[in-house]
GROMACS .gro file of C-alpha atoms in nm:
model
  486
    1MET     CA    1 -27.734 -12.676 -13.375
    2THR     CA    2 -27.928 -12.656 -13.047
    3ASP     CA    3 -27.932 -12.339 -12.838
    4THR     CA    4 -27.826 -12.447 -12.487
    5VAL     CA    5 -28.022 -12.162 -12.327
    6THR     CA    6 -28.362 -12.203 -12.493
    7GLY     CA    7 -28.332 -12.565 -12.604
    8THR     CA    8 -28.449 -12.472 -12.955
    9THR     CA    9 -28.280 -12.574 -13.277
   10VAL     CA   10 -28.091 -12.295 -13.454
   11PRO     CA   11 -28.108 -12.315 -13.837
   12LYS     CA   12 -27.774 -12.388 -14.005
   13ILE     CA   13 -27.694 -12.188 -14.319
   14LEU     CA   14 -27.420 -12.324 -14.545
   15ILE     CA   15 -27.270 -12.089 -14.807
   16VAL     CA   16 -27.079 -12.268 -15.084
   17GLY     CA   17 -26.817 -12.031 -15.227
   18GLY     CA   18 -26.651 -11.720 -15.089
   19GLY     CA   19 -26.640 -11.499 -15.398
   20TYR     CA   20 -26.852 -11.189 -15.461
   21ALA     CA   21 -27.189 -11.345 -15.399
   22GLY     CA   22 -27.077 -11.571 -15.117
   23PHE     CA   23 -26.886 -11.306 -14.926
   24TYR     CA   24 -27.159 -11.043 -14.959
   25THR     CA   25 -27.429 -11.293 -14.857
   26ALA     CA   26 -27.240 -11.380 -14.538
   27TRP     CA   27 -27.151 -11.016 -14.474
   28LYS     CA   28 -27.513 -10.904 -14.499
   29LEU     CA   29 -27.645 -11.203 -14.304
   30GLU     CA   30 -27.426 -11.092 -14.015
   31LYS     CA   31 -27.603 -10.756 -14.033
   32HIS     CA   32 -27.962 -10.879 -14.070
   33LEU     CA   33 -27.970 -11.187 -13.845
   34ARG     CA   34 -28.056 -11.144 -13.482
   35LYS     CA   35 -27.822 -11.290 -13.224
   36GLY     CA   36 -27.866 -11.667 -13.213
   37GLU     CA   37 -28.117 -11.666 -13.499
   38ALA     CA   38 -27.901 -11.884 -13.726
   39GLU     CA   39 -27.553 -12.033 -13.758
   40VAL     CA   40 -27.369 -11.935 -14.078
   41THR     CA   41 -27.082 -12.133 -14.233
   42ILE     CA   42 -26.896 -12.034 -14.550
   43VAL     CA   43 -26.679 -12.286 -14.736
   44ASP     CA   44 -26.419 -12.196 -14.998
   45PRO     CA   45 -26.079 -12.344 -15.087
   46LEU     CA   46 -25.931 -11.992 -15.059
   47PRO     CA   47 -25.943 -11.786 -14.737
   48TYR     CA   48 -26.022 -11.466 -14.926
   49MET     CA   49 -26.250 -11.305 -15.183
   50THR     CA   50 -26.090 -11.154 -15.494
   51TYR     CA   51 -26.222 -10.828 -15.638
   52GLN     CA   52 -26.183 -10.937 -15.998
   53PRO     CA   53 -26.242 -10.600 -16.176
   54PHE     CA   54 -25.902 -10.494 -16.040
   55LEU     CA   55 -25.710 -10.793 -16.180
   56PRO     CA   56 -25.605 -10.607 -16.499
   57GLU     CA   57 -25.453 -10.331 -16.286
   58VAL     CA   58 -25.274 -10.590 -16.073
   59ALA     CA   59 -25.136 -10.744 -16.392
   60ALA     CA   60 -25.012 -10.398 -16.493
   61GLY     CA   61 -24.853 -10.319 -16.155
   62GLU     CA   62 -25.097 -10.041 -16.070
   63ILE     CA   63 -25.232 -10.208 -15.754
   64GLU     CA   64 -25.060 -10.428 -15.496
   65ALA     CA   65 -25.197 -10.782 -15.528
   66ARG     CA   66 -25.288 -10.830 -15.161
   67HIS     CA   67 -25.495 -10.512 -15.161
   68VAL     CA   68 -25.760 -10.644 -15.401
   69ILE     CA   69 -25.843 -10.948 -15.190
   70VAL     CA   70 -26.071 -10.948 -14.885
   71GLY     CA   71 -25.979 -11.185 -14.602
   72LEU     CA   72 -26.285 -11.387 -14.503
   73ARG     CA   73 -26.183 -11.436 -14.141
   74ARG     CA   74 -26.092 -11.071 -14.093
   75HIS     CA   75 -26.420 -10.933 -14.225
   76LEU     CA   76 -26.669 -11.206 -14.129
   77LYS     CA   77 -26.660 -11.193 -13.751
   78LYS     CA   78 -26.977 -11.397 -13.684
   79THR     CA   79 -26.938 -11.655 -13.959
   80ARG     CA   80 -26.762 -11.989 -13.937
   81VAL     CA   81 -26.503 -11.996 -14.218
   82VAL     CA   82 -26.395 -12.334 -14.355
   83THR     CA   83 -26.104 -12.343 -14.600
   84ALA     CA   84 -26.192 -12.646 -14.812
   85LYS     CA   85 -26.385 -12.757 -15.120
   86VAL     CA   86 -26.748 -12.860 -15.139
   87THR     CA   87 -26.727 -13.168 -15.362
   88GLY     CA   88 -27.083 -13.291 -15.326
   89ILE     CA   89 -27.429 -13.165 -15.237
   90ASN     CA   90 -27.707 -13.406 -15.144
   91HIS     CA   91 -28.001 -13.176 -15.093
   92ALA     CA   92 -28.236 -13.469 -15.047
   93THR     CA   93 -28.065 -13.535 -14.713
   94LYS     CA   94 -27.945 -13.174 -14.670
   95THR     CA   95 -27.579 -13.267 -14.641
   96ALA     CA   96 -27.270 -13.146 -14.825
   97THR     CA   97 -26.937 -13.322 -14.866
   98ILE     CA   98 -26.651 -13.102 -14.744
   99THR     CA   99 -26.307 -13.198 -14.873
  100PRO     CA  100 -26.010 -13.020 -14.709
  101ALA     CA  101 -25.657 -13.005 -14.849
  102ASP     CA  102 -25.542 -13.216 -14.553
  103GLY     CA  103 -25.737 -13.477 -14.363
  104GLU     CA  104 -26.045 -13.677 -14.450
  105PRO     CA  105 -26.365 -13.540 -14.610
  106TRP     CA  106 -26.670 -13.507 -14.389
  107GLN     CA  107 -27.045 -13.457 -14.424
  108GLU     CA  108 -27.178 -13.115 -14.324
  109SER     CA  109 -27.550 -13.094 -14.247
  110TYR     CA  110 -27.751 -12.779 -14.312
  111ASP     CA  111 -28.101 -12.638 -14.314
  112GLN     CA  112 -28.045 -12.373 -14.582
  113ILE     CA  113 -27.781 -12.390 -14.853
  114VAL     CA  114 -27.659 -12.092 -15.057
  115VAL     CA  115 -27.467 -12.192 -15.370
  116THR     CA  116 -27.237 -11.909 -15.483
  117ALA     CA  117 -26.944 -12.108 -15.620
  118GLY     CA  118 -26.880 -11.863 -15.905
  119ALA     CA  119 -26.728 -11.942 -16.242
  120VAL     CA  120 -26.403 -12.065 -16.391
  121SER     CA  121 -26.236 -12.001 -16.726
  122ARG     CA  122 -26.408 -12.181 -17.011
  123THR     CA  123 -26.168 -12.324 -17.265
  124PHE     CA  124 -26.193 -12.544 -17.572
  125PRO     CA  125 -25.987 -12.852 -17.666
  126ILE     CA  126 -25.740 -12.649 -17.870
  127PRO     CA  127 -25.395 -12.813 -17.886
  128GLY     CA  128 -25.149 -12.636 -17.657
  129ILE     CA  129 -25.390 -12.402 -17.476
  130ALA     CA  130 -25.415 -12.609 -17.157
  131ASP     CA  131 -25.034 -12.635 -17.140
  132ASN     CA  132 -24.929 -12.283 -17.242
  133ALA     CA  133 -25.206 -12.031 -17.169
  134ILE     CA  134 -25.306 -11.861 -16.844
  135GLY     CA  135 -25.646 -11.728 -16.737
  136LEU     CA  136 -25.745 -11.411 -16.552
  137LYS     CA  137 -25.985 -11.525 -16.280
  138THR     CA  138 -25.754 -11.533 -15.978
  139ILE     CA  139 -25.510 -11.299 -15.808
  140GLU     CA  140 -25.235 -11.557 -15.860
  141GLU     CA  141 -25.287 -11.544 -16.236
  142ALA     CA  142 -25.272 -11.163 -16.242
  143VAL     CA  143 -24.946 -11.162 -16.044
  144ALA     CA  144 -24.797 -11.430 -16.270
  145ILE     CA  145 -24.884 -11.225 -16.581
  146ARG     CA  146 -24.719 -10.914 -16.438
  147ASP     CA  147 -24.403 -11.101 -16.337
  148ARG     CA  148 -24.381 -11.278 -16.672
  149ILE     CA  149 -24.384 -10.946 -16.861
  150LEU     CA  150 -24.120 -10.793 -16.635
  151THR     CA  151 -23.898 -11.103 -16.643
  152ASN     CA  152 -23.924 -11.128 -17.020
  153PHE     CA  153 -23.806 -10.769 -17.057
  154ASP     CA  154 -23.501 -10.855 -16.843
  155ARG     CA  155 -23.426 -11.160 -17.057
  156ALA     CA  156 -23.490 -10.989 -17.391
  157ALA     CA  157 -23.258 -10.700 -17.304
  158ASN     CA  158 -22.966 -10.945 -17.307
  159LEU     CA  159 -23.047 -11.092 -17.647
  160PRO     CA  160 -22.972 -10.964 -17.996
  161ALA     CA  161 -23.260 -10.882 -18.228
  162GLY     CA  162 -23.411 -11.202 -18.357
  163PRO     CA  163 -23.687 -11.462 -18.320
  164GLU     CA  164 -23.617 -11.545 -17.955
  165ARG     CA  165 -23.628 -11.180 -17.844
  166ASP     CA  166 -23.945 -11.125 -18.047
  167ARG     CA  167 -24.107 -11.424 -17.878
  168LEU     CA  168 -24.026 -11.293 -17.530
  169LEU     CA  169 -24.173 -10.952 -17.613
  170THR     CA  170 -24.491 -11.083 -17.780
  171VAL     CA  171 -24.815 -11.103 -17.581
  172VAL     CA  172 -25.133 -11.269 -17.709
  173VAL     CA  173 -25.474 -11.220 -17.547
  174VAL     CA  174 -25.761 -11.444 -17.654
  175GLY     CA  175 -26.107 -11.292 -17.607
  176GLY     CA  176 -26.237 -10.942 -17.679
  177GLY     CA  177 -26.484 -10.898 -17.394
  178PHE     CA  178 -26.436 -10.651 -17.110
  179ALA     CA  179 -26.182 -10.864 -16.923
  180GLY     CA  180 -25.975 -10.928 -17.235
  181ILE     CA  181 -25.975 -10.567 -17.353
  182GLU     CA  182 -25.889 -10.430 -17.010
  183VAL     CA  183 -25.596 -10.662 -16.944
  184PHE     CA  184 -25.477 -10.618 -17.303
  185ALA     CA  185 -25.476 -10.239 -17.275
  186GLU     CA  186 -25.320 -10.241 -16.929
  187MET     CA  187 -25.037 -10.474 -17.036
  188ARG     CA  188 -24.972 -10.260 -17.343
  189ALA     CA  189 -24.946  -9.954 -17.117
  190LEU     CA  190 -24.713 -10.141 -16.879
  191ALA     CA  191 -24.482 -10.248 -17.162
  192SER     CA  192 -24.465  -9.893 -17.297
  193SER     CA  193 -24.374  -9.757 -16.954
  194LEU     CA  194 -24.091 -10.010 -16.919
  195LEU     CA  195 -23.904  -9.902 -17.231
  196LYS     CA  196 -23.740  -9.602 -17.062
  197ASP     CA  197 -23.555  -9.847 -16.833
  198TYR     CA  198 -23.437 -10.070 -17.119
  199PRO     CA  199 -23.229  -9.869 -17.368
  200GLN     CA  200 -23.155 -10.193 -17.556
  201LEU     CA  201 -23.523 -10.223 -17.654
  202THR     CA  202 -23.754 -10.005 -17.862
  203PHE     CA  203 -24.129  -9.971 -17.895
  204ASP     CA  204 -24.121 -10.162 -18.223
  205ASP     CA  205 -23.967 -10.461 -18.045
  206THR     CA  206 -24.287 -10.517 -17.845
  207HIS     CA  207 -24.584 -10.692 -18.003
  208PHE     CA  208 -24.936 -10.718 -17.862
  209HIS     CA  209 -25.208 -10.923 -18.034
  210LEU     CA  210 -25.573 -10.967 -17.932
  211ILE     CA  211 -25.770 -11.250 -18.094
  212GLU     CA  212 -26.151 -11.224 -18.113
  213ALA     CA  213 -26.376 -11.477 -18.289
  214MET     CA  214 -26.659 -11.224 -18.338
  215SER     CA  215 -26.663 -10.932 -18.578
  216ARG     CA  216 -26.644 -10.680 -18.293
  217ILE     CA  217 -26.512 -10.636 -17.940
  218MET     CA  218 -26.690 -10.546 -17.614
  219PRO     CA  219 -27.051 -10.641 -17.696
  220GLU     CA  220 -27.157 -10.469 -17.371
  221VAL     CA  221 -27.110 -10.124 -17.534
  222SER     CA  222 -27.238  -9.970 -17.856
  223LEU     CA  223 -27.072 -10.050 -18.187
  224LYS     CA  224 -26.954  -9.689 -18.217
  225THR     CA  225 -26.788  -9.706 -17.875
  226SER     CA  226 -26.620 -10.038 -17.952
  227GLU     CA  227 -26.481  -9.894 -18.275
  228TRP     CA  228 -26.336  -9.603 -18.078
  229VAL     CA  229 -26.164  -9.855 -17.848
  230LEU     CA  230 -26.016 -10.031 -18.152
  231LYS     CA  231 -25.874  -9.703 -18.283
  232SER     CA  232 -25.734  -9.617 -17.940
  233LEU     CA  233 -25.556  -9.953 -17.918
  234ALA     CA  234 -25.422  -9.920 -18.272
  235LYS     CA  235 -25.267  -9.583 -18.188
  236ARG     CA  236 -25.074  -9.753 -17.910
  237GLY     CA  237 -24.934 -10.019 -18.138
  238ALA     CA  238 -25.170 -10.302 -18.049
  239TYR     CA  239 -25.309 -10.544 -18.308
  240VAL     CA  240 -25.667 -10.675 -18.289
  241HIS     CA  241 -25.761 -10.974 -18.504
  242LEU     CA  242 -26.141 -10.987 -18.554
  243ASP     CA  243 -26.330 -11.282 -18.701
  244THR     CA  244 -26.032 -11.494 -18.606
  245GLN     CA  245 -26.002 -11.809 -18.400
  246VAL     CA  246 -25.709 -11.977 -18.230
  247THR     CA  247 -25.653 -12.325 -18.374
  248GLY     CA  248 -25.339 -12.422 -18.185
  249ALA     CA  249 -25.081 -12.305 -17.931
  250ILE     CA  250 -24.830 -12.587 -17.910
  251ASP     CA  251 -24.497 -12.472 -17.761
  252GLY     CA  252 -24.635 -12.118 -17.749
  253ASN     CA  253 -24.682 -12.090 -18.124
  254VAL     CA  254 -25.031 -11.939 -18.155
  255GLU     CA  255 -25.188 -12.065 -18.478
  256LEU     CA  256 -25.480 -11.863 -18.615
  257SER     CA  257 -25.765 -11.957 -18.844
  258THR     CA  258 -25.623 -11.704 -19.093
  259GLY     CA  259 -25.313 -11.920 -19.134
  260GLU     CA  260 -25.088 -11.685 -18.937
  261THR     CA  261 -24.865 -11.814 -18.655
  262ILE     CA  262 -24.757 -11.589 -18.367
  263PRO     CA  263 -24.476 -11.721 -18.142
  264SER     CA  264 -24.539 -11.592 -17.789
  265ASP     CA  265 -24.417 -11.652 -17.436
  266LEU     CA  266 -24.738 -11.516 -17.277
  267ILE     CA  267 -25.087 -11.626 -17.385
  268VAL     CA  268 -25.374 -11.488 -17.174
  269TRP     CA  269 -25.709 -11.664 -17.215
  270THR     CA  270 -26.022 -11.454 -17.142
  271ALA     CA  271 -26.262 -11.611 -17.395
  272GLY     CA  272 -26.554 -11.689 -17.167
  273VAL     CA  273 -26.643 -11.845 -16.834
  274MET     CA  274 -26.855 -12.136 -16.712
  275ALA     CA  275 -27.023 -12.220 -16.384
  276ASN     CA  276 -26.798 -12.401 -16.136
  277PRO     CA  277 -26.830 -12.762 -16.256
  278THR     CA  278 -26.707 -12.921 -15.932
  279VAL     CA  279 -27.005 -12.788 -15.739
  280VAL     CA  280 -27.268 -12.806 -16.013
  281ARG     CA  281 -27.191 -13.161 -16.124
  282GLY     CA  282 -27.135 -13.285 -15.772
  283GLY     CA  283 -27.485 -13.204 -15.651
  284ASP     CA  284 -27.851 -13.288 -15.704
  285LEU     CA  285 -27.981 -12.933 -15.753
  286PRO     CA  286 -28.153 -12.865 -16.089
  287VAL     CA  287 -27.925 -12.742 -16.367
  288GLU     CA  288 -28.017 -12.566 -16.693
  289GLU     CA  289 -27.870 -12.632 -17.038
  290ARG     CA  290 -27.567 -12.402 -16.992
  291GLY     CA  291 -27.458 -12.578 -16.674
  292ARG     CA  292 -27.589 -12.322 -16.425
  293ILE     CA  293 -27.819 -12.387 -16.131
  294ARG     CA  294 -28.183 -12.308 -16.210
  295THR     CA  295 -28.277 -12.011 -15.995
  296ARG     CA  296 -28.600 -11.818 -15.950
  297PRO     CA  297 -28.620 -11.437 -15.954
  298ASP     CA  298 -28.641 -11.443 -15.572
  299LEU     CA  299 -28.304 -11.631 -15.576
  300ARG     CA  300 -28.446 -11.958 -15.448
  301VAL     CA  301 -28.342 -12.261 -15.650
  302GLY     CA  302 -28.617 -12.391 -15.876
  303THR     CA  303 -28.852 -12.274 -16.148
  304ALA     CA  304 -29.153 -12.045 -16.160
  305GLU     CA  305 -29.373 -12.348 -16.093
  306GLU     CA  306 -29.167 -12.529 -15.831
  307VAL     CA  307 -28.940 -12.421 -15.547
  308VAL     CA  308 -28.657 -12.631 -15.406
  309GLU     CA  309 -28.707 -12.554 -15.039
  310GLY     CA  310 -28.398 -12.462 -14.843
  311ALA     CA  311 -28.178 -12.398 -15.149
  312TRP     CA  312 -28.060 -12.061 -15.285
  313ALA     CA  313 -27.817 -11.952 -15.555
  314ALA     CA  314 -27.662 -11.628 -15.685
  315GLY     CA  315 -27.376 -11.500 -15.895
  316ASP     CA  316 -27.206 -11.665 -16.191
  317VAL     CA  317 -27.305 -12.020 -16.089
  318SER     CA  318 -27.677 -11.939 -16.112
  319ALA     CA  319 -27.924 -11.880 -16.394
  320VAL     CA  320 -28.129 -11.591 -16.252
  321PRO     CA  321 -28.407 -11.456 -16.480
  322ASP     CA  322 -28.348 -11.093 -16.578
  323LEU     CA  323 -28.688 -10.933 -16.521
  324THR     CA  324 -28.577 -10.614 -16.698
  325GLY     CA  325 -28.563 -10.804 -17.027
  326ALA     CA  326 -28.207 -10.689 -17.097
  327GLY     CA  327 -28.030 -11.013 -17.014
  328VAL     CA  328 -27.880 -11.248 -17.270
  329GLY     CA  329 -28.125 -11.535 -17.324
  330GLY     CA  330 -28.351 -11.389 -17.058
  331TYR     CA  331 -28.098 -11.435 -16.775
  332CYS     CA  332 -27.872 -11.199 -16.583
  333VAL     CA  333 -27.525 -11.183 -16.736
  334PRO     CA  334 -27.243 -11.318 -16.518
  335ASN     CA  335 -27.074 -11.005 -16.383
  336ALA     CA  336 -26.985 -10.844 -16.053
  337GLN     CA  337 -27.263 -10.587 -16.082
  338HIS     CA  338 -27.529 -10.858 -16.061
  339ALA     CA  339 -27.344 -11.086 -15.819
  340VAL     CA  340 -27.311 -10.821 -15.549
  341ARG     CA  341 -27.670 -10.700 -15.575
  342GLN     CA  342 -27.810 -11.052 -15.589
  343ALA     CA  343 -27.614 -11.142 -15.275
  344LYS     CA  344 -27.747 -10.844 -15.082
  345LEU     CA  345 -28.107 -10.933 -15.171
  346LEU     CA  346 -28.047 -11.303 -15.109
  347ALA     CA  347 -27.938 -11.229 -14.752
  348LYS     CA  348 -28.256 -11.028 -14.693
  349ASN     CA  349 -28.477 -11.291 -14.856
  350LEU     CA  350 -28.322 -11.576 -14.659
  351VAL     CA  351 -28.382 -11.392 -14.333
  352ALA     CA  352 -28.738 -11.317 -14.444
  353VAL     CA  353 -28.807 -11.687 -14.509
  354LEU     CA  354 -28.664 -11.778 -14.167
  355ARG     CA  355 -28.916 -11.533 -14.020
  356ASP     CA  356 -29.204 -11.671 -14.231
  357GLU     CA  357 -29.211 -11.366 -14.454
  358LEU     CA  358 -29.221 -11.353 -14.835
  359PRO     CA  359 -28.900 -11.299 -15.035
  360ARG     CA  360 -28.872 -11.026 -15.298
  361GLU     CA  361 -28.775 -11.073 -15.662
  362TYR     CA  362 -28.445 -10.951 -15.799
  363VAL     CA  363 -28.479 -10.664 -16.046
  364HIS     CA  364 -28.178 -10.459 -16.145
  365HIS     CA  365 -28.151 -10.221 -16.438
  366ASN     CA  366 -27.800 -10.214 -16.578
  367LEU     CA  367 -27.617  -9.900 -16.467
  368GLY     CA  368 -27.384  -9.916 -16.765
  369ALA     CA  369 -27.041 -10.048 -16.842
  370VAL     CA  370 -26.707  -9.893 -16.755
  371ALA     CA  371 -26.359 -10.013 -16.848
  372GLY     CA  372 -26.004  -9.897 -16.791
  373LEU     CA  373 -25.779  -9.893 -17.097
  374GLY     CA  374 -25.449  -9.817 -16.932
  375LEU     CA  375 -25.333  -9.516 -16.737
  376TYR     CA  376 -25.553  -9.207 -16.794
  377ASN     CA  377 -25.765  -9.376 -17.059
  378GLY     CA  378 -26.101  -9.550 -17.034
  379VAL     CA  379 -26.451  -9.589 -17.173
  380PHE     CA  380 -26.795  -9.557 -17.012
  381GLN     CA  381 -27.131  -9.649 -17.164
  382SER     CA  382 -27.475  -9.603 -17.006
  383GLY     CA  383 -27.764  -9.624 -17.248
  384LYS     CA  384 -27.685  -9.383 -17.529
  385LEU     CA  385 -27.443  -9.186 -17.312
  386SER     CA  386 -27.080  -9.261 -17.394
  387ILE     CA  387 -26.774  -9.108 -17.230
  388LYS     CA  388 -26.424  -9.181 -17.353
  389GLY     CA  389 -26.070  -9.102 -17.247
  390PHE     CA  390 -25.959  -8.941 -16.922
  391PHE     CA  391 -26.301  -8.876 -16.767
  392ALA     CA  392 -26.411  -9.234 -16.836
  393TRP     CA  393 -26.090  -9.353 -16.668
  394VAL     CA  394 -26.176  -9.139 -16.363
  395ALA     CA  395 -26.529  -9.288 -16.362
  396HIS     CA  396 -26.380  -9.638 -16.379
  397ARG     CA  397 -26.156  -9.585 -16.081
  398GLY     CA  398 -26.424  -9.398 -15.890
  399TYR     CA  399 -26.687  -9.669 -15.937
  400HIS     CA  400 -26.465  -9.963 -15.853
  401GLY     CA  401 -26.291  -9.780 -15.572
  402LEU     CA  402 -26.629  -9.729 -15.404
  403ALA     CA  403 -26.747 -10.082 -15.488
  404MET     CA  404 -26.447 -10.244 -15.317
  405PRO     CA  405 -26.590 -10.392 -14.995
  406SER     CA  406 -26.491 -10.237 -14.661
  407TRP     CA  407 -26.321  -9.903 -14.602
  408GLU     CA  408 -26.005 -10.082 -14.494
  409ARG     CA  409 -25.969 -10.228 -14.847
  410LYS     CA  410 -26.076  -9.906 -15.020
  411TRP     CA  411 -25.802  -9.708 -14.849
  412ARG     CA  412 -25.536  -9.963 -14.946
  413VAL     CA  413 -25.634  -9.949 -15.314
  414ILE     CA  414 -25.662  -9.569 -15.314
  415GLY     CA  415 -25.322  -9.555 -15.141
  416ASP     CA  416 -25.169  -9.760 -15.424
  417TRP     CA  417 -25.309  -9.519 -15.683
  418TRP     CA  418 -25.183  -9.219 -15.487
  419HIS     CA  419 -24.832  -9.357 -15.444
  420ASN     CA  420 -24.805  -9.457 -15.809
  421PHE     CA  421 -24.919  -9.110 -15.916
  422TRP     CA  422 -24.615  -8.958 -15.745
  423LEU     CA  423 -24.366  -9.244 -15.752
  424ASN     CA  424 -24.467  -9.439 -16.069
  425ARG     CA  425 -24.508  -9.814 -16.086
  426ASP     CA  426 -24.282 -10.045 -15.889
  427ASN     CA  427 -24.160 -10.244 -16.188
  428VAL     CA  428 -23.964 -10.529 -16.033
  429SER     CA  429 -24.043 -10.891 -16.112
  430LEU     CA  430 -24.090 -11.132 -15.824
  431GLN     CA  431 -24.130 -11.435 -16.046
  432THR     CA  432 -23.878 -11.628 -15.840
  433VAL     CA  433 -24.118 -11.616 -15.545
  434GLN     CA  434 -24.282 -11.916 -15.715
  435ASN     CA  435 -23.960 -12.104 -15.631
  436PRO     CA  436 -23.847 -11.927 -15.314
  437ARG     CA  437 -23.590 -12.190 -15.213
  438TYR     CA  438 -23.378 -12.169 -15.527
  439VAL     CA  439 -23.091 -11.972 -15.365
  440PHE     CA  440 -23.099 -12.177 -15.045
  441GLU     CA  441 -23.094 -12.501 -15.243
  442GLU     CA  442 -22.806 -12.386 -15.463
  443PHE     CA  443 -22.570 -12.311 -15.176
  444ALA     CA  444 -22.698 -12.535 -14.898
  445ALA     CA  445 -22.438 -12.774 -14.756
  446ARG     CA  446 -22.537 -13.135 -14.791
  447PRO     CA  447 -22.396 -13.444 -14.614
  448ARG     CA  448 -22.110 -13.604 -14.804
  449PRO     CA  449 -22.190 -13.952 -14.929
  450ALA     CA  450 -22.046 -14.220 -14.702
  451ALA     CA  451 -21.707 -14.352 -14.816
  452PRO     CA  452 -21.723 -14.713 -14.934
  453ALA     CA  453 -21.593 -14.960 -14.673
  454PRO     CA  454 -21.249 -15.119 -14.762
  455GLU     CA  455 -21.269 -15.474 -14.890
  456ALA     CA  456 -21.152 -15.737 -14.640
  457ALA     CA  457 -20.832 -15.930 -14.739
  458PRO     CA  458 -20.908 -16.291 -14.838
  459ALA     CA  459 -20.814 -16.561 -14.585
  460ILE     CA  460 -20.491 -16.749 -14.673
  461ASP     CA  461 -20.443 -17.122 -14.619
  462PRO     CA  462 -20.082 -17.172 -14.499
  463LYS     CA  463 -20.066 -17.518 -14.654
  464SER     CA  464 -20.122 -17.372 -14.995
  465VAL     CA  465 -19.824 -17.134 -14.972
  466VAL     CA  466 -19.460 -17.257 -15.014
  467GLY     CA  467 -19.117 -17.109 -15.056
  468GLU     CA  468 -19.041 -16.746 -14.997
  469ASN     CA  469 -19.407 -16.655 -15.008
  470ALA     CA  470 -19.484 -16.860 -14.697
  471PRO     CA  471 -19.659 -16.658 -14.428
  472VAL     CA  472 -19.444 -16.511 -14.149
  473ALA     CA  473 -19.646 -16.673 -13.874
  474GLY     CA  474 -19.579 -17.016 -14.025
  475ALA     CA  475 -19.204 -16.947 -14.047
  476LYS     CA  476 -19.187 -16.851 -13.680
  477ALA     CA  477 -19.365 -17.168 -13.587
  478ASP     CA  478 -19.110 -17.382 -13.776
  479LYS     CA  479 -18.816 -17.204 -13.605
  480ALA     CA  480 -18.969 -17.266 -13.265
  481ASP     CA  481 -19.002 -17.636 -13.340
  482LYS     CA  482 -18.629 -17.663 -13.434
  483VAL     CA  483 -18.521 -17.490 -13.109
  484ALA     CA  484 -18.727 -17.731 -12.907
  485ALA     CA  485 -18.573 -18.032 -13.082
  486ASN     CA  486 -18.222 -17.921 -12.992
   0.00000   0.00000   0.00000
C-alpha cells in the first residue's frame, strides 16, 4: 500500500486467524502502531473471537452464548476484517490465498504475516466418533450441548423407565484434561438442577461417564489435587473410567477397552487438540514433528540458527520454546494463558522490527491452573498451593472475568452471573433454532398441482359409422339432399 501523501510504501501486516492470539495481536497493534505506519488485515472464517474458557459455563446455561464472543469489527476499529479462510500461504512470494464462502478466491500480498490460526479437536479413527460425537472448541458446540441436554430431559420425561430413557439421560465425556473435567462437572451440575422441574425423573435416572486413557485426570495439577477432584465428582454421582479407551461409538453405543458398552445420546470429545491443519499444511512455513509451525522465543518463525524474515506465529498453531523449562517437550503448552501473552509481546516485537529495533524473547512463568467444577465448586493450583471448593470457584470466576477482553464484554458476563444468582438458570432448550423454518414449512400454503388436461376425443370417420350410430351431422346432410331432390 502506498501512502498518497508521502509517496512511501506502507507495510502490510496479514494476521491469519482471529482467535485469542490473532485478536490480541491486532488489538495491541492498533495501540502501538503510529498513524499510517502499517496496514493491518485479519482473516478468519468467523467474525468473532471465542473466549473458550467460558464454553463449559455456556454448555451449562450459566452464561449467555453471545456474551463470550468478541466481535472483530466492533473492537478492531483500525483493522481491516476479512471473513474468509486462508487456504494457502506462499511465503516465498509473500502472498496468501484467501477463500471466501461466496465468490472466487484471491491472492493477498503482505510484508509481514502473523499465523495465529489456533487449534482444532484432535480425534482418532475410532468407528462412530466422527458421526456421533461433538467437540468443545466453538460457541456453536457449547450451545448444541446445552440444548441437547435440555431437550433430552423433555423427551425422557414422557417415556417409561427403560433403555431408551436411560440412553437419553446418559452423557459421556472423552478426555480428562481441564476442558473435559470442567464441561463434565458443569453438565452434571446442570442435570442435577433440572430434576426439580421434572417430577417424573430422579437423580438415579441420570448417568454421567468420563473416559480417560491415562491413570489420572488433570495433569496440570498435583496428583493429590486431581484425586480430590475425583472424590468430588463421585459424590455428585459421576463415574470416571481411568486407564480406559474408547474403541467404538457406532449409533451412540460407546464401547470401552474394558468391554463395557454405554448407550448415550450425547458424546463430548475433549481428548486433545492439534494445530489447524488447513493453514499449516497449506503453506511453506517450517513445521515441527507435531504439526505446529516452528517458532523462535521472540515469536518469529524459524529456529535458533535461522529466522524466516517477515513471518511470525503465536498461540496453539505455534511451537514456541518455553524458556522457563516447565513446558511439555520444551515448548509452551497450548492454552489461553500463553496465547494471550504471546500475542501481546508479538505485537510489540513486530512494531520493534518495523522500527529497526530488536525483538524480545517470550518468557512466562505459569501462574497456576484454575478450573470450575460446577456452581460454587472449583479447584486452584499454583505451585504447591492448592485451593479447593468455594474459594477456588470464586478465583476461577474472578480470573476469567478479568481476562475477558474489553469492559463491554466483562460487564455482559458479570451481568449473566448476577442475574443467575437471583433468578437461577434459564433452562429452556432452543434446539429447534437449528431448523428455524420447521413451523413455517409445516403450515405454509403451497400451490396446488396443476390438474391434468382432459384427453381430446378421437376424430371419427363418418364413412366408418353406419346405422343408428351414424353421426348427427351426416344425418342432417342426407335429409337436406332428399329435400333438394323433391
